[in-house]
Short mmCIF file of C-alpha atoms in Angstrom, two decimals:
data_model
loop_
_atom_site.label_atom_id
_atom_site.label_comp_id
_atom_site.label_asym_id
_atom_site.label_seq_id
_atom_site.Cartn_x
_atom_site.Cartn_y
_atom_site.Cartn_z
CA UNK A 723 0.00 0.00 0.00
CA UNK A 724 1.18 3.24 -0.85
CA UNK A 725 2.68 5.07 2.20
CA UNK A 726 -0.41 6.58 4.66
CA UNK A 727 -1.11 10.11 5.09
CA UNK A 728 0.60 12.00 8.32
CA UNK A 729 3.68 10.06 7.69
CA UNK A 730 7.51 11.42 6.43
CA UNK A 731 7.62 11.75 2.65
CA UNK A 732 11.03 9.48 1.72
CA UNK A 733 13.89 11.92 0.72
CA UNK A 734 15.41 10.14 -2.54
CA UNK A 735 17.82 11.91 -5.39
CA UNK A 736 16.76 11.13 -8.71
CA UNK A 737 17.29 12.40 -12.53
CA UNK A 738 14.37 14.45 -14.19
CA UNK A 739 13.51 16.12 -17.41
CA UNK A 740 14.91 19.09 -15.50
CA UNK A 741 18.48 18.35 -14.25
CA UNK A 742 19.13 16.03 -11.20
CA UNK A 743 17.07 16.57 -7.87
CA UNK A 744 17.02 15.83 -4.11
CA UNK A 745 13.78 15.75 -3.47
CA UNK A 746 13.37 17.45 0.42
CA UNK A 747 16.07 20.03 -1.33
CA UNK A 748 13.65 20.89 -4.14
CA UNK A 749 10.49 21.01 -2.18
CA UNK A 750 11.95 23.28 0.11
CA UNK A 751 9.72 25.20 2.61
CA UNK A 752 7.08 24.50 -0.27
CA UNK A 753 3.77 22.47 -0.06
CA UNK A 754 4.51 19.91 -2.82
CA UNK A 755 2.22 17.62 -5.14
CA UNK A 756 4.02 14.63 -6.51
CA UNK A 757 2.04 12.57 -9.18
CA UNK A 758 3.09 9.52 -10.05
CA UNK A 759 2.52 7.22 -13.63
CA UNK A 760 3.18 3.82 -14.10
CA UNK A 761 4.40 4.08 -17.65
CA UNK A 762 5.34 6.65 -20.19
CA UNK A 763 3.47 7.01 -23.56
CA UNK A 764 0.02 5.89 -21.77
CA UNK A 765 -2.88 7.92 -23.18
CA UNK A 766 -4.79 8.83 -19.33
CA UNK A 767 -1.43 9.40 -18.16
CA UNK A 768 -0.20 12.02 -21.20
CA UNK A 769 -3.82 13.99 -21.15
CA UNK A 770 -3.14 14.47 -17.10
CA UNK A 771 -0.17 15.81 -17.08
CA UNK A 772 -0.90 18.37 -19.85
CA UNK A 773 -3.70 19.35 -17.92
CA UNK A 774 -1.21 19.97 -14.78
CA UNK A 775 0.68 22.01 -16.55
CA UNK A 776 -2.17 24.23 -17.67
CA UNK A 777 -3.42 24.46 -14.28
CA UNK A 778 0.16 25.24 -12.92
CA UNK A 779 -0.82 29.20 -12.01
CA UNK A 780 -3.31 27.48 -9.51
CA UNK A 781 -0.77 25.66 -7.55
CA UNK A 782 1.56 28.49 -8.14
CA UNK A 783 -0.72 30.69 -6.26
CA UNK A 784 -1.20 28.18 -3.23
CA UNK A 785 2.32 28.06 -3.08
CA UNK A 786 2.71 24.23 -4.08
CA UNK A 787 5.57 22.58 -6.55
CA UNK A 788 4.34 20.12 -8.92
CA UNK A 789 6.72 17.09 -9.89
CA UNK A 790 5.65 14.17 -11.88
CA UNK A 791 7.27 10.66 -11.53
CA UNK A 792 7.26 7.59 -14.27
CA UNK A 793 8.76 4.90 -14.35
CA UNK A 794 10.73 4.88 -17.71
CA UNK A 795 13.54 6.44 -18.48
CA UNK A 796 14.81 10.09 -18.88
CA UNK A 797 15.37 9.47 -22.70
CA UNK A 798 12.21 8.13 -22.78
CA UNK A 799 10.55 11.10 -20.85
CA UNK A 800 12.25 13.18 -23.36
CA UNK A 801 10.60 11.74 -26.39
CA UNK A 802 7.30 11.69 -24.02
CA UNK A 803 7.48 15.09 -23.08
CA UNK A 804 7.15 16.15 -26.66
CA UNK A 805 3.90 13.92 -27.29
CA UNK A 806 2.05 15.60 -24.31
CA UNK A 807 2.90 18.98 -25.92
CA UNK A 808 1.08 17.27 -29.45
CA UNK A 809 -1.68 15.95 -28.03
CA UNK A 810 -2.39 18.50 -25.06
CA UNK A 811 -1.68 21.80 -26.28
CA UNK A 812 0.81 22.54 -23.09
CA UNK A 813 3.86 21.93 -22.89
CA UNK A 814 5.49 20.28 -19.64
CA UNK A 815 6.24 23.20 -16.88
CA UNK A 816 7.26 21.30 -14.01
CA UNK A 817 9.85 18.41 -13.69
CA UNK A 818 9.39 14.90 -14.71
CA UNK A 819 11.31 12.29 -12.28
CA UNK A 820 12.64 8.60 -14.14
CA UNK A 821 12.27 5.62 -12.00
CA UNK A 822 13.48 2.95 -14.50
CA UNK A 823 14.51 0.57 -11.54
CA UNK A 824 11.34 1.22 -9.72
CA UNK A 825 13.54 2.57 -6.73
CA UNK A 826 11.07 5.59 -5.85
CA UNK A 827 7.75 3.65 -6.38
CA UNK A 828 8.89 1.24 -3.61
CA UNK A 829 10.25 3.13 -1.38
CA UNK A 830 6.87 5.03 -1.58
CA UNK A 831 5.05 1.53 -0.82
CA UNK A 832 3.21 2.06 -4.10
CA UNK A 833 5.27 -1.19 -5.56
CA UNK A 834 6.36 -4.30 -3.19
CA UNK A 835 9.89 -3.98 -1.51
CA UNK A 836 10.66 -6.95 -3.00
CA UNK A 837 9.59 -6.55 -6.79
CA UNK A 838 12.48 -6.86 -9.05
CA UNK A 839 14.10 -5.50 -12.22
CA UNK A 840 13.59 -2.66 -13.84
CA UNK A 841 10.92 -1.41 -16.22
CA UNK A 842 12.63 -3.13 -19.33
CA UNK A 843 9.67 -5.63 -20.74
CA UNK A 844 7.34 -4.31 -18.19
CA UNK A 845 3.64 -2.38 -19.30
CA UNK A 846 1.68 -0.20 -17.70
CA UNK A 847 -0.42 -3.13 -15.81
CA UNK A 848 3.03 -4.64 -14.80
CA UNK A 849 3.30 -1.56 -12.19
CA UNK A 850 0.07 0.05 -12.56
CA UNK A 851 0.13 0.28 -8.52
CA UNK A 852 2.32 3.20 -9.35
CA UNK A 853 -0.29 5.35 -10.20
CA UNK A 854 -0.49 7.28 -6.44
CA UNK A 855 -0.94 11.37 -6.18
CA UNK A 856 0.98 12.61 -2.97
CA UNK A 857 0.32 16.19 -1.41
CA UNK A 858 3.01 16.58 1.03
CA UNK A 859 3.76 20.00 3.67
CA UNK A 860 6.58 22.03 4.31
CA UNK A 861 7.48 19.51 6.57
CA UNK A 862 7.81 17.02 4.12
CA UNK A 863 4.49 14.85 6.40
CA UNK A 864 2.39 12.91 3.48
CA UNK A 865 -0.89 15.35 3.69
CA UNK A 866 -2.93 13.11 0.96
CA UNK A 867 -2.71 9.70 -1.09
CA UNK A 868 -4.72 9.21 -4.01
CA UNK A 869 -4.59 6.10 -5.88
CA UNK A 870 -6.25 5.71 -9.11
CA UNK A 871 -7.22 3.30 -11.18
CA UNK A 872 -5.41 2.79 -15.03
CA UNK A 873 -8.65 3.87 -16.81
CA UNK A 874 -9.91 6.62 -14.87
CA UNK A 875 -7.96 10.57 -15.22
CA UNK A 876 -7.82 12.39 -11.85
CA UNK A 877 -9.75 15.37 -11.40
CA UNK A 878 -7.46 17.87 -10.83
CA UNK A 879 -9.42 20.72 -9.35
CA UNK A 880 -10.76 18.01 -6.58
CA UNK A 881 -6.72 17.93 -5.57
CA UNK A 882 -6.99 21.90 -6.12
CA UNK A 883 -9.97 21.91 -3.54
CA UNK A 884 -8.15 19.49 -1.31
CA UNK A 885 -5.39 22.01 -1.22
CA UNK A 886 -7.21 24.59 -0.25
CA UNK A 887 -8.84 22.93 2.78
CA UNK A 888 -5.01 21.68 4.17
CA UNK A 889 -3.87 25.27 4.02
CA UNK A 890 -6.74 26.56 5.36
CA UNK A 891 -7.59 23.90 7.81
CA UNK A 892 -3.66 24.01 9.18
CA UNK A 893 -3.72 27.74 9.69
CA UNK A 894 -6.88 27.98 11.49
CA UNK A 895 -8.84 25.58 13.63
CA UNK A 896 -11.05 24.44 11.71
CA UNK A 897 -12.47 21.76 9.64
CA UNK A 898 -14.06 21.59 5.83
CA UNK A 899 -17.32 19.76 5.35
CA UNK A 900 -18.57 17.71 2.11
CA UNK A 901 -18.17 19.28 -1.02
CA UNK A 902 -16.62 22.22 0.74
CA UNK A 903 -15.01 25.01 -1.46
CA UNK A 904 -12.70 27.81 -0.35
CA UNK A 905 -14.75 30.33 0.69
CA UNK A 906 -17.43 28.82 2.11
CA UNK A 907 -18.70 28.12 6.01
CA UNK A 908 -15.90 25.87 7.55
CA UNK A 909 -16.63 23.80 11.03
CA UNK A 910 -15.51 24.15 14.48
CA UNK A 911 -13.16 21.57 16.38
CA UNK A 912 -14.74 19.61 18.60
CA UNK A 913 -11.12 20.72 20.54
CA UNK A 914 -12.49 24.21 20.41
CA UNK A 915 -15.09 25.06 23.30
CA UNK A 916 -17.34 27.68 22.52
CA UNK A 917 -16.34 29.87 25.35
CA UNK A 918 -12.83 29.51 23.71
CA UNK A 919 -13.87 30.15 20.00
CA UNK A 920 -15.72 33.25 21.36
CA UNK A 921 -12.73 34.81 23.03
CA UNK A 922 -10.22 33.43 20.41
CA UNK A 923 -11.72 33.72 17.10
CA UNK A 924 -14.84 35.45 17.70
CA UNK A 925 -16.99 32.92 15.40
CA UNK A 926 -20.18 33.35 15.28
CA UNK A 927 -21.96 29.66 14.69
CA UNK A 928 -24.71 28.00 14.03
CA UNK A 929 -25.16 24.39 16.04
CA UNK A 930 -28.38 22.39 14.89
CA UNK A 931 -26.53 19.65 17.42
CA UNK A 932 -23.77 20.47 19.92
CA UNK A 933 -21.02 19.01 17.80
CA UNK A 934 -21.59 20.57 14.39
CA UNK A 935 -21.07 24.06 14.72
CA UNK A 936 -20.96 26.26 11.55
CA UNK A 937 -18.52 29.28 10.78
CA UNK A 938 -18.11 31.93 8.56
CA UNK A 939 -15.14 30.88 6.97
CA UNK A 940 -11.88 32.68 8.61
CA UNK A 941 -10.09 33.26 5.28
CA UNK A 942 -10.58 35.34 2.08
CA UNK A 943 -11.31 33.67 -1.29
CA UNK A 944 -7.99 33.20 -4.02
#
């Protein structure tokens, strides 16, 4: 199983279409997003990460690095890189890791500790368990894991939303509700009494039942 939220990210060094990288180096005092394919030249795989890089101002804004992970090879990712820009209309903005030996994807639990070889003879179904979006903090702690299936592109302004509620969530205390969108009412801790959100935060709530108390959101829209 890929490795559980509120757990360290793995530091690793690794090439990408963008130069050599240590990973906890890169991502700095960053939030990060790393999305992760299980083989290059895969049609779901090429139409999501054109669509990344046309929604890279949105991350930009929230302050999060995107980095991308397959497990081919850079000269591969090369010739790959060029096909998303054919058949997506954007070109690649944001590194592209190689994980030919499958190093990464196991030491991210997304691929046994024991599989072998490399991705030589090896398709997409081979390691298709390598298909696991990461959002990880500044303090490199595993925020979200998203594994999807082969078949099915990820919805990219869901991860957006998620975003939003981790920032927002982490600098205030606070919760999101279903289907919540930045902006809207937020809910109080059950940590938080209301004696202490009234001198702290001075919320004013709604409660329909003791524990689900309703806010005013405490930050500004994007």
């Amino acid at each position: 199983m890929p490795l559980p939220i509120d757990t360290p990210a793995p530091d690793f060094v690794a090439q990408s279409t963008m130069g050599p990288i240590r990973f906890h180096d890169w991502v700095g005092n960053h939030w990060c997003m790393l999305l992760s394919h299980p083989k290059d030249f895969t049609p779901v795989c090429t139409s999501e990460l054109g669509i990344v890089a046309r929604l890279k101002h949105s991350f930009d804004r929230r302050g999060v690095k995107i980095i991308g992970m397959s497990v081919d090879t850079i000269e591969d990712h090369a010739v790959w890189v060029e096909d998303i820009r054919t058949a997506t209309g954007y070109a690649l903005n944001y590194p592209l890791i190689a994980d030919p030996d499958l190093r990464i994807s196991k030491l991210y639990g997304m691929l046994p500790i024991d599989t072998r070889g490399t991705t030589v003879d090896r398709n997409a179904r081979d390691t298709a368990a390598a298909r696991t979006l990461f959002v990880i903090g500044p303090d490199k702690m595993i925020r979200l894991s998203l594994s999807y299936p082969l078949t099915t592109g990820r919805d990219f302004h869901e991860i957006i939303r998620v975003i939003d509620s981790l920032q927002l969530t982490e600098r205030n205390r606070v919760a999101t509700p279903a289907n919540w969108v930045q902006g809207e009412d937020v809910l109080l801790l059950p940590s938080i009494s209301d004696a202490e959100a009234q001198e702290r935060f001075a919320y004013v709530w709604e409660a329909p039942v003791p524990y689900f108390r309703v806010a005013a959101s405490p930050d500004a829209t994007f």
